[in-house]
Amino acid sequence: MSSIQILLFVFGLLMFKYKKSRMHRFVFLSAMAEGPHVAIPLRLSIATAWPLKPKLHRVYLLIQEDRPQNLDDPVCDSIPVIDLAKPTAVHSHIQPVEAILKASKEFGFFQVINHGVPEKITTDAMNVLKEFFNLPSKEAIEYVPHTKGWIHTSSDYTKVGAHLWRENLKHLCYPLEECVQLWPNKPARYQEVIAAYILEIQKLSSRILEMICEGLGLEPGYFKDTSEVQLLSSNFYPPCPDPSLTLGILAHQDPSLITLVYQGNSPGLQALKDGHWINVGAVPNAFVVNIGNQLEIISNGKFRSMDHRVVTSPHETRISIATLVNPPLDCIVEPAKVLVNESEPSRYQARQYKEYVHHNKAFGDHTVTIQNAMISES
Ligand code: OGA
Ligand code: NI
């Protein structure tokens, strides 16, 4: 090899290294400057241009014990799917009330289909939320807590300071007429579309709670004045470069009576059953219903409020709408009298819901403002 050839070879090698290090720097800066929402498409486009696997930025790395373990193991989707339109439940011969009772005891989770919520209502809600999360000006309003309005965040933290892989929008929903005007007004249709969604969820949740009354042997209308759709919490999970190292939401239980989640056709929600994480699965046009802490108390522990979490997808963006049906803040929550007797003594202390919310920071660190707004309302 001539000395010219050697020089050219060394120069080529240096250029290759230089480009590679610039690229690392670019990836790093884009991840530092932006949350999951905008950083990923950039990183993925770089990854296509260069033969390097995209890396999850270290701010999203969870500590070992918080990471989703065994993500590649087969985890069955065995959460019961209950058909509310038929006298018998899907895949079984038991009545819906009985099926709800069984699922609430065994899993603390079930899905409902043929629930009566028009598809247009759920599609419109998902579309308007997609538009909201895709708004270019959203960063400007980040962390602006409106006393009784709404909160948008793209950086929830774990207790050791790692970021979670989600954006979240929360707002109060009750009383609806008063709340609706405090919600985001961009996209322009947001208030109208989400108000229509909440009205339908109110109807569906009342129907489910009435079936729960029947199943538990509580008098009809037991939850009539003590269950309102109080809070909407919408989540946006962009595709994640490495789902094994992070989570959309950490393992938690809901501080509600029940929570209804609409997730379109995108799976990601998992529930803990007998020490194993199982997929809730995405059933077209279904609502996921999960038992919150307050209903566990009222049922005197017959129902279980289970740990659940959200794993991310390497390919898909996922949007979910969680609506929390809560008791009024001044309501005293305790085991229902008919479920307490000599052989089954009360397992929970009576406590005002307000006290529970306050004491447990029930809706997360970022939502202290919303909690305070709720508390000062009662
Ligand atoms: C929640 C929740 C599940 C989901 O918001 O409390 O558990 O699928 N959401 O996003
Ligand atoms: Ni939850």
Short mmCIF file of C-alpha atoms and ligand atoms in Angstrom, two decimals:
data_model
loop_
_atom_site.label_atom_id
_atom_site.label_comp_id
_atom_site.label_asym_id
_atom_site.label_seq_id
_atom_site.Cartn_x
_atom_site.Cartn_y
_atom_site.Cartn_z
CA MET A 1 0.00 0.00 0.00
CA SER A 2 1.43 3.39 -0.96
CA SER A 3 1.74 6.16 1.62
CA ILE A 4 -1.05 8.08 -0.21
CA GLN A 5 -3.33 5.08 0.16
CA ILE A 6 -2.47 4.77 3.87
CA LEU A 7 -3.21 8.47 4.37
CA LEU A 8 -6.58 8.17 2.61
CA PHE A 9 -7.48 5.12 4.70
CA VAL A 10 -6.65 6.89 7.99
CA PHE A 11 -8.59 10.00 6.89
CA GLY A 12 -11.64 7.86 6.01
CA LEU A 13 -11.51 6.15 9.38
CA LEU A 14 -11.33 9.47 11.20
CA MET A 15 -14.30 10.89 9.27
CA PHE A 16 -16.38 7.83 10.11
CA LYS A 17 -15.64 8.20 13.84
CA TYR A 18 -16.33 11.94 13.73
CA LYS A 19 -19.76 11.47 12.15
CA LYS A 20 -20.64 8.76 14.63
CA SER A 21 -19.78 10.89 17.65
CA ARG A 22 -21.76 13.85 16.26
CA MET A 23 -24.72 11.59 15.85
CA HIS A 24 -24.51 10.43 19.48
CA ARG A 25 -24.37 14.03 20.55
CA PHE A 26 -27.45 14.87 18.51
CA VAL A 27 -29.42 11.96 19.91
CA PHE A 28 -28.39 12.93 23.42
CA LEU A 29 -29.37 16.58 22.99
CA SER A 30 -32.71 15.81 21.42
CA ALA A 31 -33.55 13.51 24.32
CA MET A 32 -32.47 16.08 26.88
CA ALA A 33 -34.42 18.90 25.33
CA GLU A 34 -37.69 17.11 24.78
CA GLY A 35 -40.04 14.65 26.41
CA PRO A 36 -41.06 11.35 24.84
CA HIS A 37 -43.54 13.07 22.54
CA VAL A 38 -41.11 14.76 20.16
CA ALA A 39 -37.82 13.05 20.83
CA ILE A 40 -38.72 9.67 19.44
CA PRO A 41 -39.58 10.37 15.81
CA LEU A 42 -36.28 12.25 15.59
CA ARG A 43 -34.31 9.40 17.10
CA LEU A 44 -36.03 6.83 14.95
CA SER A 45 -35.33 8.78 11.78
CA ILE A 46 -31.67 8.94 12.73
CA ALA A 47 -31.72 5.23 13.45
CA THR A 48 -33.01 4.50 9.96
CA ALA A 49 -30.26 6.58 8.42
CA TRP A 50 -27.54 4.88 10.46
CA PRO A 51 -27.11 1.23 11.32
CA LEU A 52 -27.41 1.78 15.08
CA LYS A 53 -30.13 0.54 17.44
CA PRO A 54 -31.97 3.53 18.99
CA LYS A 55 -31.18 3.85 22.66
CA LEU A 56 -33.45 4.84 25.48
CA HIS A 57 -32.12 8.00 27.06
CA ARG A 58 -30.92 7.48 30.60
CA VAL A 59 -33.50 9.84 32.13
CA TYR A 60 -36.10 7.17 31.32
CA LEU A 61 -34.13 4.24 32.78
CA LEU A 62 -36.02 2.81 35.71
CA ILE A 63 -34.20 1.19 38.60
CA GLN A 64 -34.04 -2.59 38.30
CA GLU A 65 -36.96 -3.27 40.68
CA ASP A 66 -39.32 -0.91 38.81
CA ARG A 67 -38.56 -2.32 35.34
CA PRO A 68 -41.03 -4.62 33.61
CA GLN A 69 -39.50 -8.03 34.23
CA ASN A 70 -39.92 -10.97 31.86
CA LEU A 71 -41.45 -8.85 29.14
CA ASP A 72 -40.79 -11.55 26.58
CA ASP A 73 -42.52 -14.30 28.53
CA PRO A 74 -45.96 -15.24 27.29
CA VAL A 75 -48.46 -13.44 29.47
CA CYS A 76 -52.01 -14.55 28.84
CA ASP A 77 -54.90 -12.16 28.30
CA SER A 78 -57.33 -13.75 30.70
CA ILE A 79 -59.22 -10.76 32.05
CA PRO A 80 -62.93 -11.62 31.64
CA VAL A 81 -64.84 -9.92 28.80
CA ILE A 82 -68.48 -9.39 29.74
CA ASP A 83 -71.22 -8.76 27.20
CA LEU A 84 -73.71 -6.34 28.73
CA ALA A 85 -76.27 -6.75 25.92
CA LYS A 86 -76.79 -10.46 26.32
CA PRO A 87 -78.31 -12.30 29.21
CA THR A 88 -75.23 -14.52 29.21
CA ALA A 89 -71.61 -13.49 29.25
CA VAL A 90 -69.19 -14.14 26.41
CA HIS A 91 -67.17 -17.36 26.72
CA SER A 92 -69.23 -18.52 29.66
CA HIS A 93 -72.77 -19.38 30.63
CA ILE A 94 -73.11 -17.14 33.62
CA GLN A 95 -75.17 -13.96 33.87
CA PRO A 96 -73.40 -10.56 33.54
CA VAL A 97 -74.03 -9.69 37.20
CA GLU A 98 -72.52 -12.94 38.30
CA ALA A 99 -69.64 -12.53 35.82
CA ILE A 100 -68.90 -9.01 37.14
CA LEU A 101 -68.97 -10.31 40.70
CA LYS A 102 -66.59 -13.17 39.90
CA ALA A 103 -64.17 -10.97 37.91
CA SER A 104 -64.15 -8.27 40.60
CA LYS A 105 -63.29 -10.86 43.24
CA GLU A 106 -60.67 -12.75 41.22
CA PHE A 107 -59.02 -10.06 39.11
CA GLY A 108 -60.31 -6.66 40.24
CA PHE A 109 -60.58 -6.12 36.48
CA PHE A 110 -62.98 -6.90 33.65
CA GLN A 111 -63.86 -5.57 30.22
CA VAL A 112 -67.36 -4.77 28.99
CA ILE A 113 -68.62 -4.96 25.41
CA ASN A 114 -72.03 -4.01 23.97
CA HIS A 115 -72.08 -1.38 26.68
CA GLY A 116 -74.32 1.10 24.86
CA VAL A 117 -71.74 3.91 24.46
CA PRO A 118 -72.00 4.93 20.77
CA GLU A 119 -68.82 4.26 18.81
CA LYS A 120 -68.90 7.83 17.49
CA ILE A 121 -68.51 9.16 21.04
CA THR A 122 -65.38 7.07 21.75
CA THR A 123 -63.87 7.69 18.30
CA ASP A 124 -64.42 11.45 18.59
CA ALA A 125 -62.88 11.48 22.07
CA MET A 126 -59.81 9.53 20.95
CA ASN A 127 -59.39 11.81 17.90
CA VAL A 128 -59.67 15.04 19.87
CA LEU A 129 -57.15 13.76 22.41
CA LYS A 130 -54.78 12.74 19.63
CA GLU A 131 -55.06 16.29 18.29
CA PHE A 132 -54.44 17.70 21.77
CA PHE A 133 -51.32 15.61 22.33
CA ASN A 134 -50.06 16.52 18.86
CA LEU A 135 -50.50 20.29 19.33
CA PRO A 136 -47.20 21.99 18.52
CA SER A 137 -47.82 24.75 21.07
CA LYS A 138 -48.40 22.33 23.92
CA GLU A 139 -44.92 22.83 25.38
CA ALA A 140 -45.75 26.45 26.09
CA ILE A 141 -48.53 25.50 28.46
CA GLU A 142 -46.60 22.75 30.22
CA TYR A 143 -46.75 22.83 34.04
CA VAL A 144 -49.31 25.61 34.18
CA PRO A 145 -51.56 24.49 36.98
CA HIS A 146 -55.00 26.01 36.63
CA THR A 147 -56.59 26.04 40.05
CA LYS A 148 -59.67 24.14 38.97
CA GLY A 149 -58.87 23.52 35.33
CA TRP A 150 -56.44 21.04 33.88
CA ILE A 151 -52.86 19.86 34.07
CA HIS A 152 -50.69 18.55 31.27
CA THR A 153 -47.35 16.91 32.02
CA SER A 154 -44.78 14.97 30.07
CA SER A 155 -42.57 14.20 33.00
CA ASP A 156 -43.93 12.15 35.80
CA TYR A 157 -41.15 10.95 38.01
CA THR A 158 -40.60 7.81 40.02
CA LYS A 159 -39.52 8.23 43.63
CA VAL A 160 -35.87 8.04 42.58
CA GLY A 161 -36.33 10.65 39.87
CA ALA A 162 -36.63 8.60 36.64
CA HIS A 163 -39.04 9.88 33.98
CA LEU A 164 -41.99 7.78 32.94
CA TRP A 165 -42.70 7.22 29.27
CA ARG A 166 -45.96 9.13 28.99
CA GLU A 167 -47.67 12.44 28.60
CA ASN A 168 -50.74 12.98 30.73
CA LEU A 169 -53.69 15.35 30.77
CA LYS A 170 -55.89 15.53 33.87
CA HIS A 171 -58.95 17.57 34.69
CA LEU A 172 -61.98 17.57 36.93
CA CYS A 173 -65.32 16.60 35.41
CA TYR A 174 -67.85 17.20 38.18
CA PRO A 175 -70.06 19.21 38.24
CA LEU A 176 -69.80 18.95 34.47
CA GLU A 177 -71.37 22.32 33.55
CA GLU A 178 -68.92 24.16 35.79
CA CYS A 179 -65.83 22.18 34.81
CA VAL A 180 -66.26 22.05 31.07
CA GLN A 181 -65.40 25.70 30.47
CA LEU A 182 -62.12 25.29 32.36
CA TRP A 183 -60.88 22.47 30.13
CA PRO A 184 -58.44 22.98 27.24
CA ASN A 185 -60.01 25.02 24.44
CA LYS A 186 -57.53 23.77 21.89
CA PRO A 187 -58.45 21.79 19.82
CA ALA A 188 -61.62 23.89 19.46
CA ARG A 189 -63.90 20.82 19.73
CA TYR A 190 -62.26 19.52 22.91
CA GLN A 191 -64.84 20.74 25.44
CA GLU A 192 -67.87 19.65 23.44
CA VAL A 193 -66.50 16.22 22.51
CA ILE A 194 -65.19 15.33 25.96
CA ALA A 195 -68.36 16.57 27.71
CA ALA A 196 -70.39 14.20 25.51
CA TYR A 197 -67.96 11.40 26.40
CA ILE A 198 -68.24 12.08 30.15
CA LEU A 199 -72.08 12.02 29.99
CA GLU A 200 -71.95 8.56 28.42
CA ILE A 201 -69.39 7.33 30.96
CA GLN A 202 -71.63 8.59 33.76
CA LYS A 203 -74.51 6.48 32.39
CA LEU A 204 -72.36 3.39 31.88
CA SER A 205 -70.69 3.60 35.28
CA SER A 206 -74.07 3.99 37.04
CA ARG A 207 -75.28 0.90 35.22
CA ILE A 208 -72.22 -1.12 36.20
CA LEU A 209 -72.43 0.03 39.83
CA GLU A 210 -76.11 -0.97 39.90
CA MET A 211 -75.10 -4.47 38.73
CA ILE A 212 -72.41 -4.52 41.41
CA CYS A 213 -75.07 -3.62 44.03
CA GLU A 214 -77.14 -6.54 42.88
CA GLY A 215 -74.15 -8.88 42.94
CA LEU A 216 -72.99 -7.84 46.40
CA GLY A 217 -76.52 -7.84 47.85
CA LEU A 218 -76.60 -4.08 48.50
CA GLU A 219 -79.92 -2.24 48.22
CA PRO A 220 -80.65 -0.90 44.70
CA GLY A 221 -79.40 2.66 44.30
CA TYR A 222 -76.75 2.19 47.01
CA PHE A 223 -74.25 4.22 44.94
CA LYS A 224 -76.82 6.61 43.45
CA ASP A 225 -75.68 9.79 45.17
CA THR A 226 -72.14 8.67 45.93
CA SER A 227 -70.60 7.98 42.53
CA GLU A 228 -69.67 10.67 40.06
CA VAL A 229 -67.24 10.74 37.15
CA GLN A 230 -64.98 13.23 38.93
CA LEU A 231 -61.74 13.07 37.05
CA LEU A 232 -60.47 12.38 33.55
CA SER A 233 -56.87 11.28 33.13
CA SER A 234 -55.74 10.79 29.53
CA ASN A 235 -52.45 9.22 28.62
CA PHE A 236 -50.28 9.42 25.52
CA TYR A 237 -47.54 6.81 25.15
CA PRO A 238 -45.31 7.25 22.07
CA PRO A 239 -43.33 4.32 20.64
CA CYS A 240 -40.45 3.52 22.98
CA PRO A 241 -36.94 2.43 21.85
CA ASP A 242 -36.65 -0.12 24.68
CA PRO A 243 -39.82 -1.19 26.54
CA SER A 244 -37.84 -3.48 28.86
CA LEU A 245 -36.21 -0.55 30.66
CA THR A 246 -39.10 1.81 31.31
CA LEU A 247 -42.86 2.02 31.90
CA GLY A 248 -45.73 4.29 30.88
CA ILE A 249 -47.20 4.11 34.40
CA LEU A 250 -45.65 2.37 37.41
CA ALA A 251 -47.53 -0.29 39.34
CA HIS A 252 -50.34 1.42 41.25
CA GLN A 253 -53.91 1.07 42.45
CA ASP A 254 -56.65 3.56 41.64
CA PRO A 255 -58.04 5.73 44.45
CA SER A 256 -61.55 5.52 42.93
CA LEU A 257 -64.70 3.47 43.38
CA ILE A 258 -64.27 2.18 39.86
CA THR A 259 -62.22 3.39 36.90
CA LEU A 260 -63.30 3.01 33.29
CA VAL A 261 -60.51 2.97 30.70
CA TYR A 262 -60.94 3.27 26.96
CA GLN A 263 -57.80 2.18 25.09
CA GLY A 264 -58.93 1.80 21.48
CA ASN A 265 -57.14 -1.14 19.92
CA SER A 266 -53.81 -0.69 21.68
CA PRO A 267 -52.75 -3.06 24.43
CA GLY A 268 -50.25 -2.13 27.15
CA LEU A 269 -52.21 -2.31 30.39
CA GLN A 270 -51.20 -5.16 32.71
CA ALA A 271 -52.70 -6.32 36.00
CA LEU A 272 -50.99 -8.23 38.79
CA LYS A 273 -52.62 -11.56 39.57
CA ASP A 274 -51.12 -14.02 42.03
CA GLY A 275 -47.70 -12.44 41.67
CA HIS A 276 -47.75 -12.47 37.83
CA TRP A 277 -48.34 -9.60 35.44
CA ILE A 278 -51.04 -10.46 32.93
CA ASN A 279 -52.07 -8.49 29.86
CA VAL A 280 -55.47 -6.90 30.04
CA GLY A 281 -55.52 -7.07 26.22
CA ALA A 282 -57.22 -4.77 23.76
CA VAL A 283 -60.73 -5.83 22.80
CA PRO A 284 -62.25 -3.67 20.03
CA ASN A 285 -64.74 -1.13 21.35
CA ALA A 286 -64.56 -2.39 24.93
CA PHE A 287 -64.16 -0.52 28.20
CA VAL A 288 -61.80 -1.82 30.85
CA VAL A 289 -63.32 -1.53 34.32
CA ASN A 290 -61.16 -1.80 37.39
CA ILE A 291 -62.03 -1.84 41.04
CA GLY A 292 -60.60 1.10 42.96
CA ASN A 293 -59.59 1.25 46.62
CA GLN A 294 -62.91 2.74 47.74
CA LEU A 295 -65.00 -0.12 46.36
CA GLU A 296 -62.63 -2.63 47.94
CA ILE A 297 -63.40 -0.95 51.29
CA ILE A 298 -67.17 -0.82 50.70
CA SER A 299 -67.18 -4.50 49.68
CA ASN A 300 -65.29 -5.24 52.91
CA GLY A 301 -62.48 -6.82 50.92
CA LYS A 302 -64.69 -9.11 48.78
CA PHE A 303 -63.51 -7.15 45.75
CA ARG A 304 -59.84 -6.49 45.17
CA SER A 305 -58.26 -3.27 44.00
CA MET A 306 -55.35 -4.71 42.04
CA ASP A 307 -51.96 -3.34 41.13
CA HIS A 308 -51.73 -2.43 37.48
CA ARG A 309 -49.17 -0.76 35.22
CA VAL A 310 -48.65 0.24 31.60
CA VAL A 311 -45.87 -1.21 29.44
CA THR A 312 -44.77 0.64 26.33
CA SER A 313 -44.68 -0.49 22.71
CA PRO A 314 -41.68 -0.21 20.38
CA HIS A 315 -43.95 0.37 17.38
CA GLU A 316 -47.22 2.03 18.27
CA THR A 317 -48.43 5.22 19.87
CA ARG A 318 -51.07 4.43 22.47
CA ILE A 319 -53.73 6.77 23.85
CA SER A 320 -55.91 5.80 26.79
CA ILE A 321 -58.71 7.65 28.56
CA ALA A 322 -59.12 6.79 32.22
CA THR A 323 -62.21 8.17 33.97
CA LEU A 324 -62.32 7.89 37.72
CA VAL A 325 -65.70 7.41 39.35
CA ASN A 326 -65.30 8.64 42.91
CA PRO A 327 -67.40 9.20 46.00
CA PRO A 328 -68.11 12.83 47.00
CA LEU A 329 -65.26 14.29 49.04
CA ASP A 330 -67.28 14.51 52.26
CA CYS A 331 -68.60 10.95 51.89
CA ILE A 332 -67.64 8.58 54.69
CA VAL A 333 -66.31 5.44 53.06
CA GLU A 334 -66.65 2.25 55.08
CA PRO A 335 -67.65 -1.38 54.56
CA ALA A 336 -71.37 -1.65 53.68
CA LYS A 337 -73.34 -2.57 56.81
CA VAL A 338 -74.96 -5.63 55.18
CA LEU A 339 -71.51 -7.07 54.45
CA VAL A 340 -70.32 -6.86 58.03
CA ASN A 341 -71.36 -9.49 60.57
CA GLU A 342 -69.92 -11.68 63.28
CA SER A 343 -68.22 -14.07 60.93
CA GLU A 344 -67.05 -11.29 58.62
CA PRO A 345 -66.06 -8.34 60.80
CA SER A 346 -65.19 -4.98 59.28
CA ARG A 347 -61.71 -5.06 57.75
CA TYR A 348 -61.38 -1.32 57.08
CA GLN A 349 -61.71 1.83 59.15
CA ALA A 350 -64.33 4.40 58.18
CA ARG A 351 -62.70 7.46 56.62
CA GLN A 352 -63.88 10.56 54.79
CA TYR A 353 -62.89 10.34 51.14
CA LYS A 354 -61.41 13.83 51.39
CA GLU A 355 -59.08 12.62 54.12
CA TYR A 356 -58.04 9.64 52.02
CA VAL A 357 -57.29 11.82 48.98
CA HIS A 358 -55.27 14.27 51.02
CA HIS A 359 -53.41 11.76 53.10
CA ASN A 360 -52.44 9.48 50.21
CA LYS A 361 -51.66 12.20 47.66
CA ALA A 362 -54.19 10.14 45.77
CA PHE A 363 -53.77 11.56 42.29
CA GLY A 364 -49.98 11.84 42.17
CA ASP A 365 -47.40 14.53 42.75
CA HIS A 366 -48.25 16.57 39.69
CA THR A 367 -51.90 16.74 40.62
CA VAL A 368 -51.68 18.34 44.04
CA THR A 369 -53.37 21.41 42.55
CA ILE A 370 -56.26 19.34 41.32
CA GLN A 371 -56.49 17.58 44.67
CA ASN A 372 -56.59 20.88 46.48
CA ALA A 373 -59.22 22.18 44.08
CA MET A 374 -61.30 19.07 44.76
CA ILE A 375 -60.84 19.37 48.47
CA SER A 376 -61.69 23.06 48.69
CA GLU A 377 -64.88 22.44 46.70
CA SER A 378 -66.52 20.30 49.33
C1 OGA B 1 -54.53 5.13 35.16
C2 OGA B 1 -54.30 3.87 34.45
C3 OGA B 1 -54.21 2.72 32.37
C4 OGA B 1 -53.93 2.94 30.91
O1 OGA B 1 -54.59 6.20 34.49
O2 OGA B 1 -54.71 5.08 36.40
O3 OGA B 1 -54.12 2.88 35.09
O4 OGA B 1 -54.19 1.99 30.18
N1 OGA B 1 -54.29 3.91 33.11
O5 OGA B 1 -53.44 4.00 30.51
NI NI B 2 -54.80 3.14 37.15
#
